[in-house]
PDB file of C-alpha atoms and ligand atoms in Angstrom:
ATOM      1  CA  MET A 350     -18.256  16.329   3.615  1.00 84.00           C
ATOM      2  CA  PRO A 351     -15.009  14.121   4.496  1.00 93.00           C
ATOM      3  CA  VAL A 352     -11.760  14.969   3.121  1.00 96.00           C
ATOM      4  CA  THR A 353      -9.130  11.854   3.044  1.00 98.00           C
ATOM      5  CA  GLN A 354      -5.975  12.544   4.807  1.00 98.00           C
ATOM      6  CA  GLY A 355      -3.902  10.292   2.270  1.00 98.00           C
ATOM      7  CA  ILE A 356      -3.583   6.557   1.532  1.00 98.00           C
ATOM      8  CA  HIS A 357      -3.974   4.261   4.187  1.00 98.00           C
ATOM      9  CA  HIS A 358      -2.554   1.172   2.566  1.00 98.00           C
ATOM     10  CA  ILE A 359      -1.945  -0.539  -0.898  1.00 98.00           C
ATOM     11  CA  THR A 360      -2.021  -4.156  -1.392  1.00 98.00           C
ATOM     12  CA  SER A 361      -0.347  -6.275  -4.067  1.00 98.00           C
ATOM     13  CA  MET A 362      -0.460 -10.024  -5.136  1.00 98.00           C
ATOM     14  CA  VAL A 363       2.958 -11.491  -4.971  1.00 98.00           C
ATOM     15  CA  ASN A 364       3.685 -15.333  -5.467  1.00 97.00           C
ATOM     16  CA  SER A 365       6.508 -15.897  -2.332  1.00 96.00           C
ATOM     17  CA  ALA A 366       5.660 -14.829   1.182  1.00 96.00           C
ATOM     18  CA  GLN A 367       9.258 -15.466   2.312  1.00 96.00           C
ATOM     19  CA  ARG A 368      10.713 -13.632  -0.582  1.00 96.00           C
ATOM     20  CA  THR A 369       8.229 -10.742  -0.130  1.00 97.00           C
ATOM     21  CA  VAL A 370       9.669 -10.707   4.221  1.00 95.00           C
ATOM     22  CA  ASP A 371      13.297 -11.083   2.705  1.00 95.00           C
ATOM     23  CA  PHE A 372      12.823  -7.806   0.398  1.00 96.00           C
ATOM     24  CA  TYR A 373      10.557  -5.611   2.356  1.00 96.00           C
ATOM     25  CA  SER A 374      11.961  -6.086   5.893  1.00 94.00           C
ATOM     26  CA  GLY A 375      15.573  -7.424   4.699  1.00 93.00           C
ATOM     27  CA  VAL A 376      16.166  -4.654   2.223  1.00 94.00           C
ATOM     28  CA  LEU A 377      14.117  -1.615   2.634  1.00 95.00           C
ATOM     29  CA  GLY A 378      13.839  -2.058   6.076  1.00 93.00           C
ATOM     30  CA  LEU A 379      10.137  -1.809   6.730  1.00 94.00           C
ATOM     31  CA  ARG A 380       8.554  -4.035   9.870  1.00 94.00           C
ATOM     32  CA  LEU A 381       6.347  -6.847   9.036  1.00 95.00           C
ATOM     33  CA  VAL A 382       3.455  -5.445  11.616  1.00 96.00           C
ATOM     34  CA  LYS A 383       1.246  -8.000  11.318  1.00 97.00           C
ATOM     35  CA  LYS A 384       1.019 -11.727   9.980  1.00 96.00           C
ATOM     36  CA  THR A 385      -2.588 -12.470   9.342  1.00 97.00           C
ATOM     37  CA  VAL A 386      -4.459 -14.271   6.504  1.00 96.00           C
ATOM     38  CA  ASN A 387      -6.933 -12.662   3.469  1.00 95.00           C
ATOM     39  CA  PHE A 388     -10.170 -12.590   5.534  1.00 93.00           C
ATOM     40  CA  ASP A 389     -12.061 -13.502   2.487  1.00 91.00           C
ATOM     41  CA  ARG A 390      -9.372 -16.172   1.681  1.00 92.00           C
ATOM     42  CA  PRO A 391      -8.038 -17.828   4.616  1.00 92.00           C
ATOM     43  CA  GLU A 392      -5.759 -20.100   3.324  1.00 92.00           C
ATOM     44  CA  VAL A 393      -3.645 -16.894   1.730  1.00 94.00           C
ATOM     45  CA  TYR A 394      -1.443 -14.977   3.965  1.00 96.00           C
ATOM     46  CA  HIS A 395      -1.885 -10.868   4.397  1.00 97.00           C
ATOM     47  CA  LEU A 396       1.193  -9.741   5.204  1.00 98.00           C
ATOM     48  CA  TYR A 397       1.300  -6.095   6.303  1.00 98.00           C
ATOM     49  CA  PHE A 398       4.513  -4.057   6.184  1.00 97.00           C
ATOM     50  CA  GLY A 399       5.049  -0.129   7.485  1.00 95.00           C
ATOM     51  CA  ASP A 400       6.983   2.090   9.874  1.00 92.00           C
ATOM     52  CA  PRO A 401       7.422   0.368  13.905  1.00 90.00           C
ATOM     53  CA  ALA A 402       3.869   1.419  14.733  1.00 92.00           C
ATOM     54  CA  GLY A 403       1.794   0.048  11.498  1.00 95.00           C
ATOM     55  CA  SER A 404       1.008   3.862  11.059  1.00 96.00           C
ATOM     56  CA  PRO A 405      -1.749   4.562   8.444  1.00 97.00           C
ATOM     57  CA  GLY A 406       0.255   6.094   5.513  1.00 97.00           C
ATOM     58  CA  THR A 407       2.969   3.710   5.764  1.00 96.00           C
ATOM     59  CA  LEU A 408       1.490   0.701   5.119  1.00 98.00           C
ATOM     60  CA  LEU A 409       2.474  -1.770   2.055  1.00 98.00           C
ATOM     61  CA  THR A 410       0.705  -5.213   2.238  1.00 98.00           C
ATOM     62  CA  PHE A 411       0.677  -8.379   0.307  1.00 98.00           C
ATOM     63  CA  PHE A 412      -1.596 -11.661  -0.718  1.00 97.00           C
ATOM     64  CA  PRO A 413       1.168 -14.444  -1.287  1.00 97.00           C
ATOM     65  CA  TRP A 414       0.234 -17.365  -2.859  1.00 95.00           C
ATOM     66  CA  GLU A 415       2.441 -19.489  -5.011  1.00 93.00           C
ATOM     67  CA  LYS A 416       0.945 -20.889  -7.840  1.00 92.00           C
ATOM     68  CA  GLN A 417      -0.946 -17.543  -8.977  1.00 94.00           C
ATOM     69  CA  PRO A 418       0.393 -16.870 -12.462  1.00 97.00           C
ATOM     70  CA  HIS A 419       2.319 -13.598 -13.059  1.00 97.00           C
ATOM     71  CA  GLY A 420      -0.404 -10.696 -13.763  1.00 98.00           C
ATOM     72  CA  ARG A 421       0.262  -7.425 -16.167  1.00 97.00           C
ATOM     73  CA  ILE A 422       0.719  -3.738 -15.090  1.00 97.00           C
ATOM     74  CA  GLY A 423      -1.268  -1.737 -16.711  1.00 97.00           C
ATOM     75  CA  ASN A 424      -4.897   0.438 -17.016  1.00 96.00           C
ATOM     76  CA  GLY A 425      -7.269  -0.484 -13.889  1.00 97.00           C
ATOM     77  CA  GLN A 426      -4.299  -0.685 -11.592  1.00 97.00           C
ATOM     78  CA  VAL A 427      -2.130   1.175  -9.192  1.00 98.00           C
ATOM     79  CA  GLY A 428       1.157   1.131 -11.372  1.00 97.00           C
ATOM     80  CA  THR A 429       3.680   2.586  -8.837  1.00 98.00           C
ATOM     81  CA  ALA A 430       3.897   2.663  -5.092  1.00 98.00           C
ATOM     82  CA  ARG A 431       6.292   5.633  -4.052  1.00 98.00           C
ATOM     83  CA  LEU A 432       7.950   5.533  -0.929  1.00 97.00           C
ATOM     84  CA  ALA A 433       9.700   8.646   1.052  1.00 95.00           C
ATOM     85  CA  VAL A 434      12.985   8.805   2.175  1.00 94.00           C
ATOM     86  CA  PRO A 435      15.020  11.812   3.578  1.00 92.00           C
ATOM     87  CA  ALA A 436      16.452  13.740   0.451  1.00 91.00           C
ATOM     88  CA  ARG A 437      19.938  13.519   1.979  1.00 91.00           C
ATOM     89  CA  SER A 438      19.457   9.852   2.151  1.00 93.00           C
ATOM     90  CA  LEU A 439      19.130   8.777  -1.694  1.00 95.00           C
ATOM     91  CA  ASP A 440      23.200   8.373  -1.761  1.00 96.00           C
ATOM     92  CA  PHE A 441      22.445   5.471   0.930  1.00 95.00           C
ATOM     93  CA  TRP A 442      19.803   4.229  -1.121  1.00 96.00           C
ATOM     94  CA  ARG A 443      21.865   3.672  -4.542  1.00 97.00           C
ATOM     95  CA  GLU A 444      24.641   1.948  -2.543  1.00 95.00           C
ATOM     96  CA  ARG A 445      21.803  -0.176  -0.295  1.00 95.00           C
ATOM     97  CA  LEU A 446      20.268  -1.012  -3.871  1.00 96.00           C
ATOM     98  CA  LYS A 447      23.505  -2.161  -5.387  1.00 97.00           C
ATOM     99  CA  SER A 448      24.617  -4.318  -2.492  1.00 94.00           C
ATOM    100  CA  PHE A 449      21.622  -6.440  -2.827  1.00 95.00           C
ATOM    101  CA  ASP A 450      22.199  -6.501  -6.617  1.00 96.00           C
ATOM    102  CA  ILE A 451      18.539  -4.641  -7.243  1.00 97.00           C
ATOM    103  CA  PRO A 452      18.907  -2.668 -10.795  1.00 98.00           C
ATOM    104  CA  PHE A 453      17.794   0.803 -10.241  1.00 98.00           C
ATOM    105  CA  ARG A 454      17.478   4.072 -12.520  1.00 98.00           C
ATOM    106  CA  ALA A 455      17.155   7.630 -11.311  1.00 97.00           C
ATOM    107  CA  GLY A 456      14.332   9.967 -12.095  1.00 95.00           C
ATOM    108  CA  THR A 457      13.120  13.357 -11.707  1.00 91.00           C
ATOM    109  CA  ALA A 458       9.305  14.799 -11.798  1.00 88.00           C
ATOM    110  CA  PHE A 459       7.989  17.935 -10.337  1.00 89.00           C
ATOM    111  CA  GLY A 460      11.307  18.734  -9.469  1.00 87.00           C
ATOM    112  CA  GLU A 461      11.741  16.044  -7.296  1.00 90.00           C
ATOM    113  CA  ALA A 462      14.652  13.088  -7.552  1.00 93.00           C
ATOM    114  CA  PHE A 463      13.435   9.748  -6.799  1.00 97.00           C
ATOM    115  CA  LEU A 464      15.004   6.148  -7.670  1.00 98.00           C
ATOM    116  CA  PHE A 465      13.003   3.423  -9.338  1.00 98.00           C
ATOM    117  CA  PHE A 466      13.243  -0.221  -9.321  1.00 98.00           C
ATOM    118  CA  ASP A 467      11.066  -3.623  -9.320  1.00 98.00           C
ATOM    119  CA  ASP A 468      10.358  -5.492  -6.383  1.00 98.00           C
ATOM    120  CA  PRO A 469      11.248  -9.321  -6.766  1.00 97.00           C
ATOM    121  CA  ASP A 470       7.792  -9.943  -8.191  1.00 98.00           C
ATOM    122  CA  GLY A 471       8.111  -7.203 -10.582  1.00 98.00           C
ATOM    123  CA  LEU A 472       6.171  -4.382  -8.713  1.00 98.00           C
ATOM    124  CA  ARG A 473       6.996  -0.788  -9.415  1.00 98.00           C
ATOM    125  CA  LEU A 474       8.469   0.946  -6.652  1.00 98.00           C
ATOM    126  CA  ASP A 475      10.057   4.781  -6.042  1.00 98.00           C
ATOM    127  CA  LEU A 476      11.834   5.934  -3.359  1.00 97.00           C
ATOM    128  CA  VAL A 477      11.669   9.692  -3.576  1.00 96.00           C
ATOM    129  CA  GLY A 478      13.381  12.000  -1.642  1.00 93.00           C
ATOM    130  CA  SER A 479      11.368  13.631   0.879  1.00 87.00           C
ATOM    131  CA  GLU A 480      11.789  17.596   2.052  1.00 74.00           C
ATOM    132  CA  PHE A 481       9.920  17.191   5.150  1.00 69.00           C
ATOM    133  CA  GLU A 482      11.187  17.437   8.303  1.00 62.00           C
ATOM    134  CA  ALA A 483       9.924  14.127   9.083  1.00 62.00           C
ATOM    135  CA  ARG A 484      11.749  11.348   9.881  1.00 66.00           C
ATOM    136  CA  GLY A 485      11.321   7.313   9.752  1.00 66.00           C
ATOM    137  CA  GLU A 486      12.377   5.283  12.754  1.00 70.00           C
ATOM    138  CA  ALA A 487      15.496   3.137  12.787  1.00 68.00           C
ATOM    139  CA  PHE A 488      14.621  -0.515  12.163  1.00 68.00           C
ATOM    140  CA  GLY A 489      16.117  -3.626  10.390  1.00 69.00           C
ATOM    141  CA  GLY A 490      19.680  -1.979  10.455  1.00 75.00           C
ATOM    142  CA  ILE A 491      18.672   1.119   8.649  1.00 88.00           C
ATOM    143  CA  GLY A 492      19.173   4.289  10.846  1.00 89.00           C
ATOM    144  CA  ARG A 493      16.882   7.226  11.130  1.00 87.00           C
ATOM    145  CA  GLU A 494      18.490   9.705   8.741  1.00 89.00           C
ATOM    146  CA  GLU A 495      18.051   6.909   5.983  1.00 92.00           C
ATOM    147  CA  ALA A 496      14.808   5.010   6.945  1.00 93.00           C
ATOM    148  CA  ILE A 497      11.585   4.573   4.841  1.00 94.00           C
ATOM    149  CA  ILE A 498       9.256   7.671   6.245  1.00 92.00           C
ATOM    150  CA  GLY A 499       6.340   6.253   4.804  1.00 94.00           C
ATOM    151  CA  LEU A 500       4.522   6.163   1.628  1.00 97.00           C
ATOM    152  CA  GLU A 501       5.145   9.064  -0.360  1.00 96.00           C
ATOM    153  CA  GLY A 502       2.193   8.619  -2.865  1.00 97.00           C
ATOM    154  CA  ALA A 503       1.384   6.020  -5.670  1.00 98.00           C
ATOM    155  CA  VAL A 504       0.968   6.410  -9.394  1.00 97.00           C
ATOM    156  CA  LEU A 505      -2.895   5.590 -10.915  1.00 98.00           C
ATOM    157  CA  LEU A 506      -3.275   4.022 -14.058  1.00 97.00           C
ATOM    158  CA  SER A 507      -6.654   4.606 -15.388  1.00 96.00           C
ATOM    159  CA  SER A 508      -8.504   4.069 -18.358  1.00 95.00           C
ATOM    160  CA  GLN A 509     -10.520   6.950 -17.763  1.00 96.00           C
ATOM    161  CA  PRO A 510      -7.739   9.807 -16.143  1.00 96.00           C
ATOM    162  CA  GLU A 511     -10.149  12.709 -16.084  1.00 96.00           C
ATOM    163  CA  ARG A 512     -12.793  10.832 -14.403  1.00 97.00           C
ATOM    164  CA  THR A 513     -10.447   9.254 -11.823  1.00 97.00           C
ATOM    165  CA  ALA A 514      -9.395  12.947 -11.327  1.00 98.00           C
ATOM    166  CA  ASP A 515     -12.970  13.891 -10.533  1.00 97.00           C
ATOM    167  CA  VAL A 516     -12.969  11.093  -8.089  1.00 97.00           C
ATOM    168  CA  LEU A 517      -9.866  12.075  -6.359  1.00 98.00           C
ATOM    169  CA  ARG A 518     -11.269  16.035  -6.353  1.00 97.00           C
ATOM    170  CA  ASP A 519     -14.575  15.373  -5.614  1.00 96.00           C
ATOM    171  CA  LEU A 520     -14.853  12.603  -3.093  1.00 96.00           C
ATOM    172  CA  LEU A 521     -11.913  12.367  -1.635  1.00 97.00           C
ATOM    173  CA  GLY A 522     -11.229  15.786  -1.265  1.00 97.00           C
ATOM    174  CA  MET A 523      -7.793  15.974  -2.939  1.00 98.00           C
ATOM    175  CA  GLU A 524      -6.521  18.986  -4.709  1.00 98.00           C
ATOM    176  CA  GLU A 525      -4.698  18.912  -8.241  1.00 97.00           C
ATOM    177  CA  ILE A 526      -1.487  20.907  -7.861  1.00 96.00           C
ATOM    178  CA  GLY A 527       0.149  20.400 -11.435  1.00 94.00           C
ATOM    179  CA  ARG A 528       0.677  18.841 -14.654  1.00 92.00           C
ATOM    180  CA  ASP A 529       3.882  17.321 -15.697  1.00 87.00           C
ATOM    181  CA  GLN A 530       5.295  14.562 -17.998  1.00 83.00           C
ATOM    182  CA  GLY A 531       2.438  13.077 -18.912  1.00 92.00           C
ATOM    183  CA  ARG A 532       0.670  13.175 -14.956  1.00 94.00           C
ATOM    184  CA  ILE A 533      -1.856  15.009 -13.146  1.00 96.00           C
ATOM    185  CA  ARG A 534      -0.935  15.500  -9.455  1.00 97.00           C
ATOM    186  CA  PHE A 535      -3.179  15.882  -6.527  1.00 98.00           C
ATOM    187  CA  ARG A 536      -2.555  16.577  -2.879  1.00 97.00           C
ATOM    188  CA  ALA A 537      -4.371  14.698  -0.074  1.00 97.00           C
ATOM    189  CA  ALA A 538      -4.864  17.000   3.217  1.00 94.00           C
ATOM    190  CA  GLY A 539      -2.272  14.262   5.522  1.00 94.00           C
ATOM    191  CA  ASP A 540       1.219  14.193   6.040  1.00 90.00           C
ATOM    192  CA  ARG A 541       1.993  10.882   4.532  1.00 92.00           C
ATOM    193  CA  GLY A 542       0.786   9.077   1.249  1.00 95.00           C
ATOM    194  CA  ARG A 543      -0.355  12.406   0.372  1.00 96.00           C
ATOM    195  CA  VAL A 544       0.553  12.790  -3.260  1.00 97.00           C
ATOM    196  CA  ILE A 545      -1.443  10.772  -5.702  1.00 98.00           C
ATOM    197  CA  ASP A 546      -0.276  11.230  -9.813  1.00 97.00           C
ATOM    198  CA  ILE A 547      -2.540   9.982 -12.462  1.00 97.00           C
ATOM    199  CA  ALA A 548      -0.859   8.725 -15.693  1.00 96.00           C
ATOM    200  CA  ILE A 549      -2.768  10.766 -18.447  1.00 92.00           C
ATOM    201  CA  ARG A 550      -1.559   8.232 -21.138  1.00 83.00           C
ATOM    202  CA  SER A 551      -1.348   4.634 -20.171  1.00 72.00           C
ATOM    203  CA  GLU A 552      -2.899   2.363 -22.918  1.00 79.00           C
ATOM    204  CA  ILE A 553      -1.898  -1.203 -21.848  1.00 92.00           C
ATOM    205  CA  ARG A 554      -4.881  -2.832 -19.876  1.00 95.00           C
ATOM    206  CA  GLY A 555      -3.768  -4.271 -17.001  1.00 97.00           C
ATOM    207  CA  LEU A 556      -4.170  -7.588 -16.165  1.00 97.00           C
ATOM    208  CA  MET A 557      -4.715  -9.155 -12.106  1.00 96.00           C
ATOM    209  CA  GLY A 558      -1.836 -11.621 -11.049  1.00 98.00           C
ATOM    210  CA  ALA A 559       1.611 -11.905  -9.225  1.00 98.00           C
ATOM    211  CA  GLY A 560       3.378  -8.283  -9.415  1.00 98.00           C
ATOM    212  CA  THR A 561       0.445  -6.160  -9.598  1.00 98.00           C
ATOM    213  CA  VAL A 562      -1.475  -3.975  -7.106  1.00 98.00           C
ATOM    214  CA  HIS A 563      -5.205  -5.476  -5.776  1.00 98.00           C
ATOM    215  CA  HIS A 564      -6.374  -2.130  -4.581  1.00 98.00           C
ATOM    216  CA  ILE A 565      -5.357   1.185  -2.429  1.00 98.00           C
ATOM    217  CA  ALA A 566      -7.062   2.253   0.655  1.00 98.00           C
ATOM    218  CA  TRP A 567      -7.735   5.933   1.079  1.00 98.00           C
ATOM    219  CA  ARG A 568      -7.870   7.059   4.956  1.00 98.00           C
ATOM    220  CA  ALA A 569     -10.845   7.882   7.007  1.00 98.00           C
ATOM    221  CA  LYS A 570     -10.611   9.215  10.573  1.00 97.00           C
ATOM    222  CA  ASN A 571     -13.196   7.027  11.836  1.00 98.00           C
ATOM    223  CA  GLU A 572     -16.362   4.776  11.469  1.00 97.00           C
ATOM    224  CA  ALA A 573     -18.746   7.811  11.035  1.00 97.00           C
ATOM    225  CA  GLU A 574     -16.673   9.197   8.263  1.00 97.00           C
ATOM    226  CA  LEU A 575     -16.587   6.328   6.780  1.00 98.00           C
ATOM    227  CA  LEU A 576     -20.387   5.699   6.661  1.00 98.00           C
ATOM    228  CA  GLN A 577     -20.781   9.308   5.359  1.00 97.00           C
ATOM    229  CA  TRP A 578     -18.411   8.242   2.592  1.00 97.00           C
ATOM    230  CA  ARG A 579     -20.464   4.964   1.824  1.00 98.00           C
ATOM    231  CA  GLU A 580     -23.382   7.121   1.645  1.00 97.00           C
ATOM    232  CA  ARG A 581     -22.229   9.597  -0.891  1.00 96.00           C
ATOM    233  CA  LEU A 582     -21.056   6.583  -2.844  1.00 97.00           C
ATOM    234  CA  VAL A 583     -24.581   5.331  -3.217  1.00 97.00           C
ATOM    235  CA  GLU A 584     -25.595   8.977  -4.047  1.00 96.00           C
ATOM    236  CA  GLN A 585     -23.437   9.102  -6.787  1.00 94.00           C
ATOM    237  CA  GLY A 586     -24.248   5.725  -8.434  1.00 95.00           C
ATOM    238  CA  PHE A 587     -20.998   3.963  -7.136  1.00 96.00           C
ATOM    239  CA  ALA A 588     -21.847   0.510  -6.304  1.00 95.00           C
ATOM    240  CA  PRO A 589     -19.941   0.260  -2.802  1.00 98.00           C
ATOM    241  CA  THR A 590     -19.478  -3.104  -0.395  1.00 98.00           C
ATOM    242  CA  GLU A 591     -21.142  -3.097   3.180  1.00 98.00           C
ATOM    243  CA  THR A 592     -18.957  -2.241   5.569  1.00 98.00           C
ATOM    244  CA  LYS A 593     -16.342  -4.840   6.425  1.00 97.00           C
ATOM    245  CA  ASN A 594     -14.619  -5.406   9.622  1.00 96.00           C
ATOM    246  CA  ARG A 595     -10.869  -6.160   8.786  1.00 96.00           C
ATOM    247  CA  ASN A 596     -10.110  -6.467  12.738  1.00 95.00           C
ATOM    248  CA  TYR A 597      -6.970  -3.469  12.420  1.00 97.00           C
ATOM    249  CA  PHE A 598      -9.816  -1.157  10.367  1.00 98.00           C
ATOM    250  CA  GLU A 599     -13.109  -0.904   8.682  1.00 98.00           C
ATOM    251  CA  ALA A 600     -13.459  -1.002   5.269  1.00 98.00           C
ATOM    252  CA  VAL A 601     -15.692  -0.351   2.221  1.00 98.00           C
ATOM    253  CA  TYR A 602     -14.667  -1.030  -1.297  1.00 98.00           C
ATOM    254  CA  PHE A 603     -15.545   0.442  -4.829  1.00 98.00           C
ATOM    255  CA  LYS A 604     -14.565   0.455  -8.529  1.00 98.00           C
ATOM    256  CA  GLU A 605     -13.850   3.910  -9.433  1.00 98.00           C
ATOM    257  CA  PRO A 606     -14.575   4.660 -13.332  1.00 97.00           C
ATOM    258  CA  GLY A 607     -11.017   4.256 -14.125  1.00 96.00           C
ATOM    259  CA  GLY A 608     -11.268   0.294 -13.320  1.00 97.00           C
ATOM    260  CA  ILE A 609      -8.862   0.671  -9.892  1.00 98.00           C
ATOM    261  CA  LEU A 610     -10.398  -1.125  -7.127  1.00 98.00           C
ATOM    262  CA  PHE A 611     -10.572   1.700  -4.275  1.00 98.00           C
ATOM    263  CA  GLU A 612     -11.341   0.868  -0.356  1.00 98.00           C
ATOM    264  CA  ILE A 613     -11.957   3.555   1.976  1.00 98.00           C
ATOM    265  CA  ALA A 614     -10.656   2.083   5.651  1.00 98.00           C
ATOM    266  CA  THR A 615     -10.502   3.559   9.294  1.00 98.00           C
ATOM    267  CA  ASP A 616      -7.433   4.740  10.908  1.00 98.00           C
ATOM    268  CA  PRO A 617      -8.523   3.277  14.295  1.00 98.00           C
ATOM    269  CA  PRO A 618      -8.215   0.651  15.695  1.00 97.00           C
ATOM    270  CA  GLY A 619      -4.786  -0.125  14.303  1.00 97.00           C
ATOM    271  CA  PHE A 620      -2.393  -2.874  14.606  1.00 97.00           C
ATOM    272  CA  ALA A 621      -2.094  -2.751  18.621  1.00 96.00           C
ATOM    273  CA  VAL A 622      -5.613  -4.190  18.692  1.00 96.00           C
ATOM    274  CA  ASP A 623      -4.557  -7.614  19.028  1.00 95.00           C
ATOM    275  CA  GLU A 624      -0.797  -7.865  20.190  1.00 95.00           C
ATOM    276  CA  ALA A 625       1.542  -5.696  21.982  1.00 95.00           C
ATOM    277  CA  GLU A 626       3.313  -2.724  19.954  1.00 93.00           C
ATOM    278  CA  ASP A 627       6.997  -4.246  20.464  1.00 93.00           C
ATOM    279  CA  ALA A 628       5.739  -7.954  19.096  1.00 94.00           C
ATOM    280  CA  LEU A 629       3.851  -6.782  15.961  1.00 95.00           C
ATOM    281  CA  GLY A 630       4.187  -9.313  13.231  1.00 94.00           C
ATOM    282  CA  GLU A 631       5.713 -11.793  15.123  1.00 93.00           C
ATOM    283  CA  ARG A 632       3.043 -14.450  15.720  1.00 93.00           C
ATOM    284  CA  LEU A 633       0.434 -15.515  13.156  1.00 95.00           C
ATOM    285  CA  MET A 634      -2.893 -13.434  14.278  1.00 96.00           C
ATOM    286  CA  LEU A 635      -6.448 -14.776  13.388  1.00 95.00           C
ATOM    287  CA  PRO A 636      -9.751 -12.594  13.692  1.00 93.00           C
ATOM    288  CA  PRO A 637     -12.085 -14.192  16.626  1.00 92.00           C
ATOM    289  CA  TRP A 638     -13.984 -16.043  13.986  1.00 92.00           C
ATOM    290  CA  LEU A 639     -10.966 -17.389  12.526  1.00 93.00           C
ATOM    291  CA  GLU A 640      -9.322 -18.432  15.943  1.00 92.00           C
ATOM    292  CA  SER A 641     -10.886 -21.683  16.454  1.00 92.00           C
ATOM    293  CA  GLU A 642      -9.698 -23.032  13.107  1.00 91.00           C
ATOM    294  CA  ARG A 643      -5.744 -22.198  14.239  1.00 92.00           C
ATOM    295  CA  GLY A 644      -4.792 -26.041  13.718  1.00 91.00           C
ATOM    296  CA  ARG A 645      -5.697 -25.796   9.923  1.00 91.00           C
ATOM    297  CA  PHE A 646      -3.646 -22.370   9.197  1.00 90.00           C
ATOM    298  CA  ASP A 647      -0.129 -24.136  10.568  1.00 82.00           C
ATOM    299  CA  ASP A 648      -0.570 -26.955   7.718  1.00 83.00           C
ATOM    300  CA  LEU A 649      -1.857 -24.546   4.847  1.00 86.00           C
ATOM    301  CA  LEU A 650       0.912 -21.331   5.482  1.00 90.00           C
ATOM    302  CA  ALA A 651       4.446 -21.766   4.873  1.00 87.00           C
ATOM    303  CA  GLU A 652       6.536 -20.830   8.001  1.00 89.00           C
ATOM    304  CA  LEU A 653       8.034 -17.237   7.820  1.00 92.00           C
ATOM    305  CA  HIS A 654      11.538 -16.545   8.981  1.00 90.00           C
ATOM    306  CA  LYS A 655      13.053 -13.612   9.797  1.00 86.00           C
ATOM    307  CA  PRO A 656      14.627 -11.673   6.816  1.00 85.00           C
ATOM    308  CA  THR A 657      18.272 -13.380   5.584  1.00 68.00           C
ATOM    309  CA  PRO A 658      20.066 -10.153   4.847  1.00 55.00           C
TER     310      PRO A 658
HETATM  311 ZN1  LIG B 737      -7.214  -2.848   1.545  1.00 70.85          ZN
END
């Protein structure tokens, strides 16, 4: 039975593409590793941010659409994306958030310190002080001692927490490691995106829209493993989609019992499949089946500039 290494990416809906670049690259220092379109709705950008190589487990992705009404964070969604930074860098991040006038608060859970704040669309983010030896890569004016390492994990808001817990344990192969402050904590096998909390009591129903998470994707090693998972989902009575070619990975989607849209995505081939690693994110990249319509997207999509600090 396959076991996930943890989160592959988290995808959210926002209003403004440029504001998202300014915040995630300009303030948080993540690299825009792919500028493409939503393959299911190509008139909308799909922006991928992560470490400089775009490694699975470091990726936050966005569908920006100006006309989209605001949503509400609640049950059936991922409530918070949690990003890992070196534990000693939390003071740096306090100062940095202050310098951009971003209000934040400090918390502790399961004995670890973190800062929490909202992005410009109201998405909830934690910066968690990680004791791992792993370091991020210097990027966007942020040094290696402070840079975001990748995803630490996520908080899931489920309408059926115990049944969501069953999926993490029995289907995705995560281990329950404790309960604290109204959360069940799971750990996946990998070293990034591996700490998943399920909020035990979350009563408001989520509404999809700008400022909410659209789905969370879990890592599969390769396509063979993805197909094994798909078979198991069918056996267990879920209704997974067919395997979809996302150009940078293969993916299967399904709704878990708590209402959250889950995706399983392969690590390969990754973001260097269609542009050089040192030029990731600079040009609008289209999948082969949309390339002949490139001219149409130049009109539809607003041009994006480098983040303004
Ligand atoms: Zn996805």
